[in-house]
Coordinates of C-alpha atoms in Angstrom, one line a residue:
X15 CA 0.0 0.0 0.0
X16 CA 2.5 2.6 -1.2
X17 CA 0.3 4.4 -3.8
X18 CA -1.7 7.5 -3.3
X19 CA -4.9 8.3 -5.3
X20 CA -5.4 12.0 -5.9
X21 CA -8.9 13.2 -7.0
X22 CA -8.9 16.5 -8.8
X23 CA -12.5 17.6 -9.3
X24 CA -12.4 20.7 -11.5
X25 CA -14.8 23.1 -13.2
X26 CA -14.9 21.4 -16.6
X27 CA -13.6 17.8 -15.8
X28 CA -12.9 15.3 -13.1
X29 CA -9.4 13.8 -13.0
X30 CA -7.8 11.0 -11.0
X31 CA -4.0 10.6 -10.7
X32 CA -2.2 7.7 -9.1
X33 CA 1.1 8.5 -7.5
X34 CA 3.7 6.0 -6.4
X35 CA 5.8 6.1 -3.2
X36 CA 8.2 8.6 -4.8
X37 CA 5.4 11.0 -5.7
X38 CA 5.7 10.2 -9.4
X39 CA 2.7 9.9 -11.6
X40 CA 1.9 6.2 -12.4
X41 CA -1.4 6.7 -14.3
X42 CA -4.2 9.2 -14.8
X43 CA -7.7 9.5 -16.2
X44 CA -9.9 12.4 -17.0
X45 CA -13.6 12.8 -17.8
X46 CA -15.2 16.0 -19.0
X47 CA -18.8 17.0 -18.1
X48 CA -21.2 19.6 -19.5
X49 CA -21.6 23.1 -18.2
X50 CA -25.2 24.3 -17.7
X51 CA -26.2 27.9 -18.4
X52 CA -29.8 28.5 -17.4
X53 CA -29.6 32.3 -17.8
X54 CA -27.0 34.9 -18.6
X55 CA -24.5 34.9 -15.8
X56 CA -25.7 31.7 -14.3
X57 CA -23.5 28.6 -14.3
X58 CA -24.5 25.2 -12.9
X59 CA -23.3 21.5 -12.8
X60 CA -25.4 18.4 -12.5
X61 CA -24.2 16.8 -9.2
X62 CA -24.6 13.4 -10.7
X63 CA -22.0 14.4 -13.3
X64 CA -19.6 15.5 -10.6
X65 CA -19.9 12.1 -8.9
X66 CA -20.0 9.8 -11.9
X67 CA -17.0 11.4 -13.6
X68 CA -15.0 11.4 -10.3
X69 CA -15.8 7.7 -9.6
X70 CA -15.2 6.8 -13.3
X71 CA -11.9 8.5 -13.6
X72 CA -10.7 6.9 -10.3
X73 CA -11.5 3.4 -11.5
X74 CA -9.9 4.1 -14.9
X75 CA -6.6 5.4 -13.4
X76 CA -6.3 2.4 -11.0
X77 CA -7.0 0.0 -13.9
X78 CA -4.5 1.8 -16.2
X79 CA -1.9 1.4 -13.5
X80 CA -2.6 -2.3 -13.2
X81 CA -3.3 -1.8 -9.6
X82 CA -6.2 -2.5 -7.2
X83 CA -7.6 -0.7 -4.2
X84 CA -5.4 -2.8 -2.0
X85 CA -2.3 -1.0 -3.4
X86 CA -3.6 2.4 -2.3
X87 CA -2.7 3.8 1.1
X88 CA -4.9 6.9 1.0
X89 CA -7.0 9.2 -1.1
X90 CA -6.4 13.0 -1.4
X91 CA -9.1 15.3 -2.7
X92 CA -8.8 18.7 -4.3
X93 CA -11.7 20.5 -5.8
X94 CA -13.2 23.5 -7.5
X95 CA -13.9 25.9 -4.6
X96 CA -17.0 27.9 -3.7
X97 CA -19.3 25.7 -5.9
X98 CA -22.3 25.0 -3.7
X99 CA -24.4 21.9 -3.2
X100 CA -27.4 21.0 -1.0
X101 CA -28.5 17.5 -0.6
X102 CA -30.9 15.3 1.5
X103 CA -29.3 14.0 4.7
X104 CA -31.0 10.6 4.3
X105 CA -30.8 9.9 0.6
X106 CA -27.9 12.0 -0.6
X107 CA -30.2 13.4 -3.3
X108 CA -29.4 17.0 -4.3
X109 CA -32.3 19.4 -4.1
X110 CA -30.9 21.6 -6.9
X111 CA -28.0 21.6 -9.4
X112 CA -24.5 22.6 -8.0
X113 CA -24.2 26.4 -8.4
X114 CA -20.7 27.0 -9.7
X115 CA -18.2 29.5 -8.4
X116 CA -18.5 31.5 -11.6
X117 CA -22.2 32.0 -11.1
X118 CA -23.3 35.7 -10.6
X119 CA -27.0 35.3 -9.8
X120 CA -26.6 36.7 -6.2
X121 CA -25.1 40.0 -7.4
X122 CA -28.2 41.9 -6.3
X123 CA -28.2 40.3 -2.9
X124 CA -24.5 41.1 -2.4
X125 CA -25.2 44.7 -3.4
X126 CA -28.1 45.0 -0.9
X127 CA -25.9 43.6 1.9
X128 CA -23.2 46.1 1.1
X129 CA -25.7 48.9 1.0
X130 CA -26.9 47.9 4.4
X131 CA -23.4 48.1 5.7
X132 CA -22.6 44.5 6.4
X133 CA -19.4 44.1 4.3
X134 CA -17.0 45.3 7.0
X135 CA -18.2 42.7 9.5
X136 CA -18.2 39.9 6.9
X137 CA -14.7 40.8 5.7
X138 CA -13.4 41.1 9.3
X139 CA -14.6 37.5 10.1
X140 CA -13.9 35.8 6.8
X141 CA -11.2 37.8 4.9
X142 CA -13.6 37.9 1.9
X143 CA -15.7 40.4 0.2
X144 CA -19.5 40.4 -0.4
X145 CA -19.4 38.9 -3.9
X146 CA -21.5 36.3 -5.7
X147 CA -18.3 34.3 -6.1
X148 CA -18.5 32.8 -2.6
X149 CA -20.7 30.0 -1.4
X150 CA -22.8 31.7 1.3
X151 CA -25.1 33.7 -0.9
X152 CA -25.4 30.8 -3.3
X153 CA -26.6 28.7 -0.4
X154 CA -29.1 31.3 0.7
X155 CA -30.4 31.5 -2.9
X156 CA -31.1 27.7 -2.9
X157 CA -32.9 27.9 0.4
X158 CA -35.0 30.9 -0.7
X159 CA -35.8 29.6 -4.2
X160 CA -36.1 25.8 -4.2
X161 CA -39.6 24.8 -3.0
X162 CA -39.6 23.5 0.5
X163 CA -35.8 23.7 0.9
X164 CA -35.7 26.2 3.8
X165 CA -38.3 24.3 5.8
X166 CA -36.5 21.0 5.2
X167 CA -33.2 22.7 6.2
X168 CA -34.6 24.0 9.4
X169 CA -35.9 20.5 10.2
X170 CA -32.3 19.2 9.8
X171 CA -33.1 17.2 6.7
X172 CA -30.7 19.0 4.3
X173 CA -26.9 19.3 4.3
X174 CA -24.7 21.9 2.6
X175 CA -21.3 21.4 1.2
X176 CA -18.7 22.4 -1.3
X177 CA -17.7 19.8 -3.8
X178 CA -15.1 18.2 -1.5
X179 CA -17.8 17.7 1.1
X180 CA -20.2 16.2 -1.4
X181 CA -17.6 13.8 -2.7
X182 CA -16.6 12.7 0.8
X183 CA -20.3 12.1 1.6
X184 CA -20.6 9.9 -1.6
X185 CA -17.3 8.1 -1.1
X186 CA -18.2 7.2 2.5
X187 CA -21.8 6.3 1.8
X188 CA -23.0 9.2 3.9
X189 CA -20.9 8.3 6.9
X190 CA -18.9 11.5 7.0
X191 CA -20.1 15.1 6.5
X192 CA -16.9 17.2 6.6
X193 CA -14.8 19.7 4.8
X194 CA -11.3 21.1 5.4
X195 CA -10.3 24.6 6.6
X196 CA -9.3 25.9 3.1
X197 CA -12.7 25.1 1.6
X198 CA -14.5 26.3 4.6
X199 CA -12.6 29.6 4.3
X200 CA -14.2 30.2 0.9
X201 CA -17.8 29.9 1.9
X202 CA -18.3 33.4 3.4
X203 CA -19.5 31.6 6.5
X204 CA -16.3 30.7 8.3
X205 CA -14.4 32.8 10.8
X206 CA -10.8 32.3 9.7
X207 CA -9.4 33.8 12.9
X208 CA -11.3 31.5 15.3
X209 CA -11.4 28.5 13.0
X210 CA -15.1 28.0 13.3
X211 CA -18.4 28.7 11.5
X212 CA -19.7 32.3 12.2
X213 CA -23.1 32.3 13.9
X214 CA -23.4 36.0 13.1
X215 CA -23.0 35.6 9.4
X216 CA -25.2 32.5 9.3
X217 CA -27.9 34.6 11.1
X218 CA -27.4 37.4 8.6
X219 CA -27.9 35.1 5.6
X220 CA -30.6 33.0 7.5
X221 CA -28.7 29.8 7.1
X222 CA -29.3 26.9 9.7
X223 CA -26.0 26.0 11.1
X224 CA -27.0 22.4 11.4
X225 CA -26.5 22.2 7.6
X226 CA -22.8 22.9 7.8
X227 CA -20.0 20.2 7.7
X228 CA -17.4 19.5 10.3
X229 CA -14.2 21.4 9.6
X230 CA -10.9 19.4 9.7
X231 CA -7.2 19.9 9.0
X232 CA -6.1 19.5 5.4
X233 CA -4.3 16.3 6.5
X234 CA -6.8 14.3 8.6
X235 CA -9.0 11.2 8.6
X236 CA -12.1 11.8 6.6
X237 CA -13.4 8.3 6.8
X238 CA -13.0 5.4 4.3
X239 CA -14.1 5.2 0.7
X240 CA -16.5 2.3 0.6
X241 CA -15.1 -1.1 -0.6
X242 CA -17.6 -1.6 -3.5
X243 CA -16.1 1.4 -5.3
X244 CA -12.5 0.3 -5.6
X245 CA -12.5 -3.3 -4.3
X246 CA -11.1 -2.3 -0.9
X247 CA -11.8 0.4 1.7
X248 CA -9.4 3.3 1.3
X249 CA -8.9 6.0 3.9
X250 CA -9.4 9.6 2.7
X251 CA -6.5 11.5 4.4
X252 CA -6.1 14.7 2.5
X253 CA -8.4 17.5 1.4
X254 CA -7.7 21.1 0.1
X255 CA -9.4 23.5 -2.3
X256 CA -7.7 23.5 -5.6
X257 CA -5.7 26.7 -5.2
X258 CA -4.5 25.8 -1.8
X259 CA -3.6 22.3 -3.0
X260 CA -1.5 24.0 -5.7
X261 CA 0.2 26.2 -3.1
X262 CA 1.1 23.0 -1.2
X263 CA 2.1 21.2 -4.4
X264 CA 4.4 24.2 -5.3
X265 CA 6.0 23.8 -1.8
X266 CA 5.2 27.5 -1.0
X267 CA 5.6 26.9 2.7
X268 CA 7.5 30.0 3.7
X269 CA 6.1 33.6 4.1
X270 CA 6.7 35.6 0.9
X271 CA 6.5 32.6 -1.5
X272 CA 4.1 33.0 -4.4
X273 CA 2.3 30.8 -6.8
X274 CA -0.1 31.3 -9.6
X275 CA -2.3 28.6 -11.1
X276 CA -3.7 28.9 -14.7
X277 CA -6.8 26.8 -15.1
X278 CA -10.3 27.9 -16.0
X279 CA -9.5 31.0 -13.9
X280 CA -6.2 32.2 -12.5
X281 CA -5.4 32.3 -8.8
X282 CA -2.4 33.8 -7.2
X283 CA -1.6 33.0 -3.5
X284 CA 1.1 34.7 -1.4
X285 CA 2.0 32.9 1.8
X286 CA 1.8 35.4 4.7
X287 CA 2.6 33.0 7.5
X288 CA 0.7 32.6 10.8
X289 CA -0.9 36.0 10.7
X290 CA -3.7 37.0 8.4
X291 CA -2.9 40.2 6.4
X292 CA -5.8 42.6 5.9
X293 CA -5.7 43.8 2.3
X294 CA -6.0 47.4 1.4
X295 CA -6.3 46.5 -2.3
X296 CA -9.4 44.3 -2.2
X297 CA -7.5 41.1 -2.3
X298 CA -8.7 38.2 -0.2
X299 CA -7.3 37.0 3.1
X300 CA -7.6 33.3 3.3
X301 CA -6.2 30.1 4.8
X302 CA -3.4 28.6 2.7
X303 CA -3.4 25.3 4.6
X304 CA -4.1 24.0 8.1
X305 CA -1.8 21.2 9.3
X306 CA -1.6 19.9 12.9
X307 CA -4.2 22.4 14.0
X308 CA -2.1 25.3 12.9
X309 CA -3.4 27.7 10.3
X310 CA -1.2 29.3 7.7
X311 CA -2.6 32.3 5.9
X312 CA -2.4 33.8 2.4
X313 CA -3.3 36.8 0.3
X314 CA -5.2 35.7 -2.8
X315 CA -6.1 37.4 -6.0
X316 CA -8.7 35.7 -8.2
X317 CA -9.1 36.1 -11.9
X318 CA -12.3 34.5 -13.2
X319 CA -11.2 34.0 -16.8
X320 CA -7.8 32.6 -17.7
X321 CA -7.9 29.2 -19.5
X322 CA -11.6 29.9 -20.1
X323 CA -10.7 32.6 -22.6
X324 CA -8.9 29.9 -24.7
X325 CA -12.0 27.8 -24.4
X326 CA -14.0 30.7 -25.7
X327 CA -11.8 31.0 -28.8
X328 CA -12.4 27.3 -29.3
X329 CA -16.1 26.9 -28.5
X330 CA -17.5 30.4 -29.0
X331 CA -15.5 31.9 -31.9
X332 CA -14.4 28.5 -33.2
X333 CA -11.1 29.9 -34.5
X334 CA -9.1 27.0 -32.9
X335 CA -9.9 23.3 -32.5
X336 CA -7.4 22.7 -29.6
X337 CA -6.0 24.9 -26.9
X338 CA -2.4 24.2 -28.0
X339 CA -3.1 26.1 -31.3
X340 CA -3.2 29.4 -29.5
X341 CA 0.6 29.7 -29.2
X342 CA 1.5 29.3 -32.9
X343 CA -1.4 31.6 -33.7
X344 CA -0.1 34.2 -31.3
X345 CA 3.3 34.0 -32.9
X346 CA 1.8 34.8 -36.3
X347 CA 0.1 38.0 -35.0
X348 CA 0.8 41.3 -36.7
X349 CA 3.2 43.1 -34.4
X350 CA 1.9 46.4 -35.6
X351 CA -1.5 45.8 -34.1
X352 CA -2.2 46.3 -30.4
X353 CA -5.4 44.4 -29.7
X354 CA -6.4 44.2 -26.0
X355 CA -9.0 41.8 -24.7
X356 CA -10.6 42.3 -21.3
X357 CA -12.2 38.9 -20.7
X358 CA -14.8 40.0 -18.2
X359 CA -17.3 37.4 -19.3
X360 CA -18.5 36.8 -15.8
X361 CA -17.4 40.1 -14.3
X362 CA -14.0 41.3 -13.1
X363 CA -12.4 39.7 -10.1
X364 CA -9.5 41.1 -8.0
X365 CA -8.6 43.8 -7.5
X366 CA -11.6 45.4 -9.2
X367 CA -14.6 43.2 -8.0
X368 CA -17.1 44.3 -10.6
X369 CA -19.5 41.5 -11.2
X370 CA -21.6 43.7 -13.5
X371 CA -18.8 44.1 -16.1
X372 CA -18.8 42.1 -19.3
X373 CA -16.0 41.4 -21.8
X374 CA -14.7 43.9 -24.3
X375 CA -12.0 44.1 -27.0
X376 CA -10.1 47.2 -28.0
X377 CA -7.8 48.2 -30.9
X378 CA -9.5 46.2 -33.6
X379 CA -8.6 47.0 -37.2
X380 CA -9.9 45.7 -40.5
X381 CA -6.9 43.3 -40.6
X382 CA -7.5 41.9 -37.1
X383 CA -8.1 38.1 -37.2
X384 CA -7.6 34.8 -35.4
X385 CA -3.9 35.4 -34.7
X386 CA -4.5 38.8 -33.1
X387 CA -7.4 37.4 -31.0
X388 CA -5.2 34.5 -29.8
X389 CA -2.4 36.8 -28.9
X390 CA -4.7 39.2 -27.0
X391 CA -6.3 36.3 -25.2
X392 CA -3.0 35.0 -23.9
X393 CA -1.8 38.5 -23.0
X394 CA -4.9 39.2 -21.0
X395 CA -3.9 36.5 -18.5
X396 CA -0.5 38.2 -18.1
X397 CA -2.0 41.6 -17.6
X398 CA -4.5 40.3 -15.0
X399 CA -1.7 38.6 -13.1
X400 CA 0.2 41.8 -12.9
X401 CA -2.9 43.5 -11.5
X402 CA -2.8 40.9 -8.7
X403 CA 0.9 41.2 -8.0
X404 CA 0.8 45.0 -7.9
X405 CA -2.0 44.8 -5.3
X406 CA -0.1 42.2 -3.3
X407 CA 3.0 44.4 -3.1
X408 CA 0.9 47.2 -1.6
X409 CA -0.5 44.8 1.1
X410 CA 2.6 42.7 1.8
X411 CA 5.1 45.2 3.1
X412 CA 7.6 42.5 4.1
X413 CA 8.3 41.7 0.4
X414 CA 11.6 42.9 -0.9
X415 CA 11.4 43.6 -4.6
X416 CA 9.4 41.4 -6.9
X417 CA 9.1 37.8 -5.8
X418 CA 9.8 34.9 -8.1
X419 CA 6.5 33.5 -9.3
X420 CA 5.9 29.7 -9.4
X421 CA 3.4 28.8 -12.0
X422 CA 1.3 25.7 -12.8
X423 CA -1.9 24.7 -14.5
X424 CA -2.7 24.0 -18.2
X425 CA -1.8 27.4 -19.6
X426 CA 1.6 27.3 -17.9
X427 CA 2.7 24.7 -20.5
X428 CA 2.7 27.5 -23.1
X429 CA 6.2 29.0 -23.4
X430 CA 4.8 32.0 -25.2
X431 CA 2.3 32.8 -22.5
X432 CA 4.9 32.3 -19.7
X433 CA 7.4 34.5 -21.5
X434 CA 4.9 37.3 -21.9
X435 CA 4.0 36.9 -18.2
X436 CA 7.6 37.4 -17.2
X437 CA 7.9 40.3 -19.6
X438 CA 4.9 42.2 -18.3
X439 CA 5.7 41.4 -14.6
X440 CA 9.4 42.3 -15.0
X441 CA 10.2 39.3 -12.8
X442 CA 11.3 35.7 -13.1
X443 CA 8.7 33.0 -13.6
X444 CA 9.5 29.4 -12.6
X445 CA 7.7 26.4 -14.1
X446 CA 8.2 23.2 -12.1
X447 CA 9.0 19.8 -13.4
X448 CA 5.7 18.5 -12.1
X449 CA 2.9 20.6 -13.6
X450 CA 0.2 18.6 -11.9
X451 CA 0.8 20.6 -8.7
X452 CA -2.8 20.7 -7.6
X453 CA -3.1 16.9 -7.6
X454 CA 0.4 16.6 -6.2
X455 CA -0.6 18.8 -3.3
X456 CA -3.6 16.7 -2.5
X457 CA -1.6 13.6 -2.8
X458 CA 1.2 14.8 -0.5
X459 CA -1.3 15.8 2.2
X460 CA -2.9 12.4 2.1
X461 CA 0.5 10.6 1.7
X462 CA 2.1 12.5 4.5
X463 CA -0.9 11.8 6.8
X464 CA -0.7 8.1 5.9
X465 CA 3.0 7.9 6.6
X466 CA 4.0 7.3 3.0
X467 CA 5.4 10.7 2.0
X468 CA 8.0 12.9 3.8
X469 CA 7.2 15.8 6.1
X470 CA 6.9 19.4 4.9
X471 CA 10.7 20.0 4.9
X472 CA 11.4 16.9 3.0
X473 CA 8.7 17.6 0.4
X474 CA 10.0 21.2 -0.1
X475 CA 13.4 19.8 -0.9
X476 CA 12.0 17.6 -3.6
X477 CA 10.5 20.5 -5.6
X478 CA 12.4 21.0 -8.8
X479 CA 12.3 23.6 -11.6
X480 CA 11.8 22.7 -15.3
X481 CA 12.3 26.1 -16.8
X482 CA 12.8 29.7 -15.7
X483 CA 11.5 32.6 -17.8
X484 CA 13.3 35.9 -17.5
X485 CA 12.0 39.4 -18.7
X486 CA 13.1 40.1 -22.2
X487 CA 11.6 43.6 -22.8
X488 CA 12.6 47.0 -21.5
X489 CA 10.9 48.9 -18.8
X490 CA 9.5 51.5 -21.2
X491 CA 7.8 48.9 -23.4
X492 CA 6.5 47.1 -20.3
X493 CA 4.9 50.2 -18.9
X494 CA 3.4 51.2 -22.2
X495 CA 1.8 47.9 -22.7
X496 CA 0.5 47.8 -19.1
X497 CA -0.8 51.3 -19.4
X498 CA -2.8 50.4 -22.4
X499 CA -4.3 47.5 -20.5
X500 CA -5.3 49.7 -17.5
X501 CA -7.0 52.1 -19.9
X502 CA -8.9 49.2 -21.5
X503 CA -10.1 48.0 -18.0
X504 CA -11.2 51.5 -17.1
X505 CA -13.1 51.8 -20.4
X506 CA -14.7 48.3 -19.8
X507 CA -15.9 49.3 -16.4
X508 CA -17.6 52.4 -17.8
X509 CA -19.5 50.5 -20.4

């Protein structure tokens, strides 16, 4: 029993990766599932899809490795955060689709709560802002809008959870209703200073506290996955939200270390140690990880659209068939054109927090085509990352100069995108040998708890760089480009 199974349940697919005792990938499997868009700005998932693709990819990965459940010491789970589910305590049947983190249906409610003066209290407790992004207002929407849901919740018949909690419930056949501190910290309901659910916020949102899961360390016993799933009971020993799992997988264990993950969205986390830093730049204060009962905090900047802008080129505009086509297209772009894309398809995240914004493109000419669109799409991710890092430098006064950025996620495989990122930041960008850092983080948490993997120090020593990108443009050009981006954002927010 020297293998670790990592479940990586994401926004557009579920993946399972089997790691050996040396933390090397043995086999993996992935299953996509459909996105549901009931109205403009609404995004949902069918909970049955989340479960079936998770279970199916796990079985496939184990089979591809030629292993059985008896070979697996523990399971680690990482997941799309903030996505909200409510299900029946007895049957496990969801009362509504999962409301995805990208969903903006509670924007009016958040605005009302702000106007009533509640944001200061909520931010002080949770480190978050009143934004539809987080789970709390999504949960309130389900209770208020699904027939009978509130009455059933008040009777103790319904449970709430983020995706990790739902998967744990399904894996353990309803024996365990739990989450970890990092996922709890993203719900808008968790006091990150006390490490407990906030009765005050639950009362504000009219949420029965009996619905909420038990909160555990990231490395802890979450019960056993039932034997009929994988032929043998397997303990679930590690859980972390996807961005925190990537922070762990990048071994960002020291204050001042910084990582950025490029998946559907982009999320940059800066380790700030054992004390939460209150942001003056509308960044989020959150829990990076909790191990041995000790919380480590982070500043986080969230970009809603990163890899999703490439998906839009593929599925919306249909100018590419595969994501990898964007790099050669961008290389063909006319250097005389300066097209800027602000991909605010579901609003602008940090540091702007404008859920009402929508995307815009500037600088089009008669000759603008697929190559210019591909270039602008990739550049938009670099520009948005710089927005986050500039805000972090305002908040994190202990930082000396520009920190080295560790990157991961699908888009980090693009040399072109990573070189532009280094250029626009004016700082080095390090890409690790293991790009599956989110799954690796979940695997290490579980493996460390199970006694298969080394401790934090040993794991940090194993981190290895694959390539470093250094800035290749001058400061004048960097500031000119970034100034044009800032102007485009201002124009987008005024539309």
